[in-house]
Each structure stands twice: as structure tokens, then as C-alpha cells.
Short mmCIF file of C-alpha atoms in Angstrom, two decimals:
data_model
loop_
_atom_site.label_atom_id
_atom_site.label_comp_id
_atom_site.label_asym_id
_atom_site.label_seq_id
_atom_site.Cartn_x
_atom_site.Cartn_y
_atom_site.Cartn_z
CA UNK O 9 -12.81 43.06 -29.99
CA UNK O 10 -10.90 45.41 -27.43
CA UNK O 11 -13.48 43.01 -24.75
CA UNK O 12 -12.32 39.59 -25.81
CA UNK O 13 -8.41 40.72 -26.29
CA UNK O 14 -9.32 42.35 -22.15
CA UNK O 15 -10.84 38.86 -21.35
CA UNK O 16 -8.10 36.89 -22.27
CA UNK O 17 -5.54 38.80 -20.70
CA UNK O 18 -6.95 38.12 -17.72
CA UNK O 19 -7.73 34.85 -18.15
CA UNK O 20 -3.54 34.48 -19.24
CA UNK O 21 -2.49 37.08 -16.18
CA UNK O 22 -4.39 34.39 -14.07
CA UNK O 23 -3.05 31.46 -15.27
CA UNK O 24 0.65 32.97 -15.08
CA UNK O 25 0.17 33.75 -11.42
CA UNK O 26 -0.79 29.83 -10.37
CA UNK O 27 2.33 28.89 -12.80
CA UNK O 28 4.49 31.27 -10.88
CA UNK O 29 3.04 29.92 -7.07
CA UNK O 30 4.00 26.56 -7.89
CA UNK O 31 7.33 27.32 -9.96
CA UNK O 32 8.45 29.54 -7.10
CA UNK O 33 7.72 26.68 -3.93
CA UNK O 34 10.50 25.50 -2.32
CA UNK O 35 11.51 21.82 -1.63
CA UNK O 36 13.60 19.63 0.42
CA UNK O 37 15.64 16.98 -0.72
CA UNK O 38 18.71 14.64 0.24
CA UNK O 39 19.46 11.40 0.72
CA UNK O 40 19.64 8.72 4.29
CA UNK O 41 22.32 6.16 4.80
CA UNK O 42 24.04 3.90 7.53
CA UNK O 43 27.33 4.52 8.59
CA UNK O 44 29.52 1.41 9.29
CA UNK O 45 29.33 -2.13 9.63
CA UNK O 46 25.65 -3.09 9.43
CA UNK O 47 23.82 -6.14 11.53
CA UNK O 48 24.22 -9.19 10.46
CA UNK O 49 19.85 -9.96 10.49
CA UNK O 50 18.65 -13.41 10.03
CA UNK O 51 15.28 -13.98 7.63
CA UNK O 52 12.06 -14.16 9.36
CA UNK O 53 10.90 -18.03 10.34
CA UNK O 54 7.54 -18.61 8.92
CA UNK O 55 7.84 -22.06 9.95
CA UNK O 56 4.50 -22.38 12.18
CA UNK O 57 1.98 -21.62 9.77
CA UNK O 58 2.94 -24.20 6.75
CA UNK O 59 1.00 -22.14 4.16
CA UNK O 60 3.14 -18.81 5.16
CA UNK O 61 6.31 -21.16 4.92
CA UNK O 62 4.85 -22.84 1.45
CA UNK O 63 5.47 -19.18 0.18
CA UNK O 64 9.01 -18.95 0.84
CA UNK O 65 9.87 -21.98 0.26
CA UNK O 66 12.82 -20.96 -2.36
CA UNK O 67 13.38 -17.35 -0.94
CA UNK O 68 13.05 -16.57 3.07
CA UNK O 69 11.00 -13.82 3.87
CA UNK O 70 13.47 -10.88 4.70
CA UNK O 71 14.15 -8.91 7.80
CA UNK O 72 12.55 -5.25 6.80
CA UNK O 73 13.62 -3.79 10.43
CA UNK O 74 17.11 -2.75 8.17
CA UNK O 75 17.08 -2.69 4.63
CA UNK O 76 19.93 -1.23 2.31
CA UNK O 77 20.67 -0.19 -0.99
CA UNK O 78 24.09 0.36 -2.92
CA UNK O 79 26.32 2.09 -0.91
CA UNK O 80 24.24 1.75 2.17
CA UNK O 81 21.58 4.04 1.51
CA UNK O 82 18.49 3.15 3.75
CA UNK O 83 14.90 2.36 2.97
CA UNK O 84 11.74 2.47 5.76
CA UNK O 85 12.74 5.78 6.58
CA UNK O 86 10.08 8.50 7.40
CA UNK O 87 11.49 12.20 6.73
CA UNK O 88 8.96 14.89 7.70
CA UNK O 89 8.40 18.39 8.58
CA UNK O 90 8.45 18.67 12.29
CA UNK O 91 8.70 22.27 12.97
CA UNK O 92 7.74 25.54 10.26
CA UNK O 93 5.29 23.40 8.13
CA UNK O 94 3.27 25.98 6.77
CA UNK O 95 -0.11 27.17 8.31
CA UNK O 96 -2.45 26.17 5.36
CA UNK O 97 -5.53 22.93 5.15
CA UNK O 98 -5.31 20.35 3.40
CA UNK O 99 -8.17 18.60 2.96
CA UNK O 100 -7.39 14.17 2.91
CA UNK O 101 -7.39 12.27 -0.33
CA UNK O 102 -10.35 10.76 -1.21
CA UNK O 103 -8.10 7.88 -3.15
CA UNK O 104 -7.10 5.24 -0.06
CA UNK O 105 -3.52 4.19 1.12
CA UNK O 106 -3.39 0.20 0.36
CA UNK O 107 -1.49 -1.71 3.19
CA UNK O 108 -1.54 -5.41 1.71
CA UNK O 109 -1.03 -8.74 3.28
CA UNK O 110 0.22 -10.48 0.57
CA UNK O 111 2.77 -13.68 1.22
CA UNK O 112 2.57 -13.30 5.27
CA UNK O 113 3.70 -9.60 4.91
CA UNK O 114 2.10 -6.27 5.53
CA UNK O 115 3.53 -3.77 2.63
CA UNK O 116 4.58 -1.37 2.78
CA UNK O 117 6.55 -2.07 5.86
CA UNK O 118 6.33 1.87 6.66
CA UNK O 119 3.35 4.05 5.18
CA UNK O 120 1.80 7.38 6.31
CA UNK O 121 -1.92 8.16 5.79
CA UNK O 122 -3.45 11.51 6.16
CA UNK O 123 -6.22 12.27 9.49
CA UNK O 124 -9.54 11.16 7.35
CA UNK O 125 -7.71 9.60 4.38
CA UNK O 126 -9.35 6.28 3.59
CA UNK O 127 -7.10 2.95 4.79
CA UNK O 128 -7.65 0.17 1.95
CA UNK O 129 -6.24 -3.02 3.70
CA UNK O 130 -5.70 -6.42 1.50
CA UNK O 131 -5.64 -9.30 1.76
CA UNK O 132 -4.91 -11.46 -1.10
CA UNK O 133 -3.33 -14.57 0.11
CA UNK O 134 -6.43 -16.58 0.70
CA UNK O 135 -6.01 -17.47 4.51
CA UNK O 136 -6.74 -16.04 7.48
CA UNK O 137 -4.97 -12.66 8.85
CA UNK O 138 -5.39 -10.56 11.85
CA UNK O 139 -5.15 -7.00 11.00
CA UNK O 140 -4.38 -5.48 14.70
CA UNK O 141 -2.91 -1.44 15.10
CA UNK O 142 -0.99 -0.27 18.17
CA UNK O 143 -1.89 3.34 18.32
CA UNK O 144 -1.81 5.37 21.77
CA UNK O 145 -3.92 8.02 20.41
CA UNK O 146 -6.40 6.93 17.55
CA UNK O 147 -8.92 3.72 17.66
CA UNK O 148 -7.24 0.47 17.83
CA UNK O 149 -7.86 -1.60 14.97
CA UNK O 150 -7.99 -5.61 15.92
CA UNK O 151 -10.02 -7.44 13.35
CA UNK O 152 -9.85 -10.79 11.90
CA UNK O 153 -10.04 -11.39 8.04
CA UNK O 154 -10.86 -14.58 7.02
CA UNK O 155 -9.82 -16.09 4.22
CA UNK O 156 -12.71 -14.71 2.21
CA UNK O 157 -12.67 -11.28 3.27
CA UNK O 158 -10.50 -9.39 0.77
CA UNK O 159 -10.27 -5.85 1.81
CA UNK O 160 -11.23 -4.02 4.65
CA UNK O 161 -11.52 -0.17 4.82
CA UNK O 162 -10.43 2.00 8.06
CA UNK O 163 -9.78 5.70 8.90
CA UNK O 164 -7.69 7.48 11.73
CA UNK O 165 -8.92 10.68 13.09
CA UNK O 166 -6.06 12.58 14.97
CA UNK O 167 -2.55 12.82 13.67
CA UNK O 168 0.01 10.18 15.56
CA UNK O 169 3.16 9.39 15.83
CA UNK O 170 4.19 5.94 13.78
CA UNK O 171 2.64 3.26 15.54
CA UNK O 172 2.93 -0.61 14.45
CA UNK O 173 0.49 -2.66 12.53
CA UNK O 174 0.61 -6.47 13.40
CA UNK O 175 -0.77 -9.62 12.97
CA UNK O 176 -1.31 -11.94 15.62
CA UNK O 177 -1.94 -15.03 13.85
CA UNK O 178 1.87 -14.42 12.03
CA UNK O 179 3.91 -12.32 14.85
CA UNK O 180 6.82 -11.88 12.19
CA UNK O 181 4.30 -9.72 10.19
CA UNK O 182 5.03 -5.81 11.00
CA UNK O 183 3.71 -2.66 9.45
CA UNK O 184 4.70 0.96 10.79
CA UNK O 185 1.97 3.88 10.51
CA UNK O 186 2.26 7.39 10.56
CA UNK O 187 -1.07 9.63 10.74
CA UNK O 188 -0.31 13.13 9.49
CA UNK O 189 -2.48 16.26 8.64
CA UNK O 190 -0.47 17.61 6.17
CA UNK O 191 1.93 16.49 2.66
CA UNK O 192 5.45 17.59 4.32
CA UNK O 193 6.71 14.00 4.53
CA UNK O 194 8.69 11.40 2.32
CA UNK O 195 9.17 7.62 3.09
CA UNK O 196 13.00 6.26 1.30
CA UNK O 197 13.38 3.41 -1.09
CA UNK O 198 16.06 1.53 -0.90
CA UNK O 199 18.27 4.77 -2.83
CA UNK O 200 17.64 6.21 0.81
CA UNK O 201 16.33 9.67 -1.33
CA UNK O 202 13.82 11.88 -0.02
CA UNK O 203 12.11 14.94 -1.18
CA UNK O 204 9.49 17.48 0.34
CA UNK O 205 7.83 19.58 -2.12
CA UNK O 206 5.42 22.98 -1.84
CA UNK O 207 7.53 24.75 0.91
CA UNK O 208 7.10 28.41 1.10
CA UNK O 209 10.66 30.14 2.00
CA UNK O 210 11.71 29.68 5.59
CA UNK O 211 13.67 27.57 8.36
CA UNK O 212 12.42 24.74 8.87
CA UNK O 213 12.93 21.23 10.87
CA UNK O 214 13.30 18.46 9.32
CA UNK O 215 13.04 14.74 11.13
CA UNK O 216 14.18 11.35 9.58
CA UNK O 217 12.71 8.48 11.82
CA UNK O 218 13.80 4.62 12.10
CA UNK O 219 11.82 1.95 13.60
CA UNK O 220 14.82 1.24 15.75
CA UNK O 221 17.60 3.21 15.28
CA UNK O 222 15.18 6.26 16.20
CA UNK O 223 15.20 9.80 14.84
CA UNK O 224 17.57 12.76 13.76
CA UNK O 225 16.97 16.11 13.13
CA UNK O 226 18.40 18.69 11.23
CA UNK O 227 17.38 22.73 10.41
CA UNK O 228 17.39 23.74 6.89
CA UNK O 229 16.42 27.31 5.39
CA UNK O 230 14.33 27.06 2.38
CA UNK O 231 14.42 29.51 -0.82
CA UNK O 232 11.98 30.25 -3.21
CA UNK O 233 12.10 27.83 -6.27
CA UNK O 234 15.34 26.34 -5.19
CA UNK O 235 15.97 23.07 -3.44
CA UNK O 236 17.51 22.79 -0.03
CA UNK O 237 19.44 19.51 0.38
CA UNK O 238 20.16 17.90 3.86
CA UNK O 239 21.44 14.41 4.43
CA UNK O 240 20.97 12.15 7.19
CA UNK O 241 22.74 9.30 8.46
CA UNK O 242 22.18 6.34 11.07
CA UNK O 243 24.41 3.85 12.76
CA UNK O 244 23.97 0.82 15.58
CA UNK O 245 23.38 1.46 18.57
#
């Protein structure tokens, strides 16, 4: 008896210790917005391909470069780690990132995928798409997909800086990637909030990046099983 009641201590002792790791990490959280008057941006003209236009027909296809929530808050933007992540592997998801081409539109408009994490691209619209990546440092992807070619699966192998996805049958259609090795990132909805989770206590950079408007940084110290909260905000250029 004195063996089982031994076992199971240990068994509970071990099980406390994983609660406590992941009770105790530290996060980063806060919120993105634009500061006066925004631009006044027109919808995209899908007028040359008459299918593409067919689809819009009663509701333009939207501008992504700049889009807004209540009280300004931003969407599209990629806040990451840029300096302190911590030293640790992480091995890529098996389960893919899905970039879809559904009514003459990548989506999400800005995604990151992890260095080996499977890329699941779709294409459900039933005509043809050109699914072409502007990286500097990983393998271009340019590859048609016909109308009968639903998916298409792809990889990156370094880590990059976001690079654009387009199509070059539809030049209105724009996707921005981000290649990462790590989980220290957060892309915004359109409530502009952000959060970066599993931090171990310490200083730490943190970037917010825009397509155009570009990037700010700000320096945050982290604390055990509390949140830090930084804000960011952008304005026209």
C-alpha cells in the first residue's frame, strides 16, 4: 500500500510541476490602431476577368492594404518577437496553414507559416489561378492551377521576412507571408488585439509590421504568469 500511495505522489508531484510551467509563462498582449484621418481607398476593379467581376457583382471586392475596426483598431498586422525569443525548438505543425483563393482573393490577406510547416493552398472558385510567391530567400513558388486543380501543397525552408503572394492572372489578388521558426507572433483582426503566449520572464522586443505603413517597435519586460501589455499605433505617411 505504502508503494502505490509513493507511486501516485509522484505521478501528482509530476503533473503539478507541468501545471505550474505553463501557469507561470508569461505573455504579451495589447492592442494596434491608426491615428487620424484614414485614406480614403477605392474597391479593387475586377472588371477584366468577367467571372471575378460576376462575384462582386452586388458587393466590390475591398481594399485589404488598410482595414479598420471600431474605433480604428487595425487588422493585417503581424506582431512578433524580434529580439529575446527564447532559445528552445520547436518542431513545425504537421496540420497545414490554408491560404485560399476563393472569389478572386487570397485569404488570409496576411498569414505566417512555420520553416517546414505544410502550405495547403485552395482553390475553390472553379477557374484558373496563378499561385506566384515573391520571396528573396526561400524557393519561389509560380504555378498555375487550373480550374480543376483544387489544392496544392508547398513548404518554405528558411525563416523570411513577409514576402507577397500574387496572382498574375488577377493582379488585384495579394497575400503577405511570413516564414518563422518559432510561435512568438500574432496576426490582428479587425479589434487590432494581439497576444504572445509561453514567454519565460525577460525584456524582450516586440515588432508590429504593416504592408505599407511599415514597422514599430517597442521593449517590454515580461513577468512570470502575468501579462505585459504594449500598444502600437500607425498613421499615413
Amino acid at each position: 500500500m505504502r508503494m502505490m500511495w509513493s507511486r501516485t505522489g509522484v505521478v501528482c508531484a509530476a503533473a503539478l510541476v507541468a501545471f505550474g510551467t505553463q501557469a507561470w509563462a508569461g505573455s504579451v498582449t495589447g492592442t494596434v490602431k491608426f491615428e487620424g484621418q484614414p485614406p480614403a481607398l477605392k474597391p479593387l476593379d475586377t472588371s477584366a476577368d468577367p467571372v471575378c467581376h460576376s462575384k462582386h457583382k452586388d458587393k466590390p471586392l475591398p481594399n485589404e492594404v488598410l482595414v479598420l475596426g471600431p474605433g480604428q483598431t487595425m487588422a493585417n498586422i503581424l506582431v512578433r518577437v524580434t529580439k529575446g525569443a527564447p532559445a528552445k525548438e520547436h518542431p513545425a505543425p504537421a496540420e497545414p496553414v490554408v491560404l485560399t483563393q476563393e472569389g478572386c482573393r487570397y485569404a488570409p490577406h496576411v498569414f505566417a507559416i512555420r520553416v517546414g510547416q505544410p502550405l495547403m493552398v485552395l482553390n475553390p472558385d472553379g477557374i484558373l489561378h496563378n499561385v506566384h510567391s515573391l520571396p528573396k530567400t526561400n524557393t519561389a513558388l509560380n504555378r498555375a492551377m487550373p480550374a480543376n486543380m483544387t489544392e496544392m501543397e508547398t513548404k518554405f525552408d528558411k525563416i523570411e521576412e513577409p514576402f507577397a503572394f500574387k496572382c498574375d492572372i488577377h493582379p488585384w489578388m495579394q497575400a503577405w507571408c511570413f516564414v518563422t521558426d518559432n510561435p512568438y507572433y500574432s496576426i490582428t483582426k479587425e479589434d487590432g488585439v494581439f497576444s504572445i503566449d509561453g514567454l519565460d520572464a525577460g525584456e524582450y522586443e516586440i515588432s508590429a509590421w504593416h504592408e505599407r505603413l511599415g514597422v514599430k517597435t517597442a521593449t517590454v519586460a515580461v513577468k512570470d504568469g502575468e501579462p505585459a501589455k504594449v500598444d502600437f499605433s500607425f498613421s499615413k505617411k
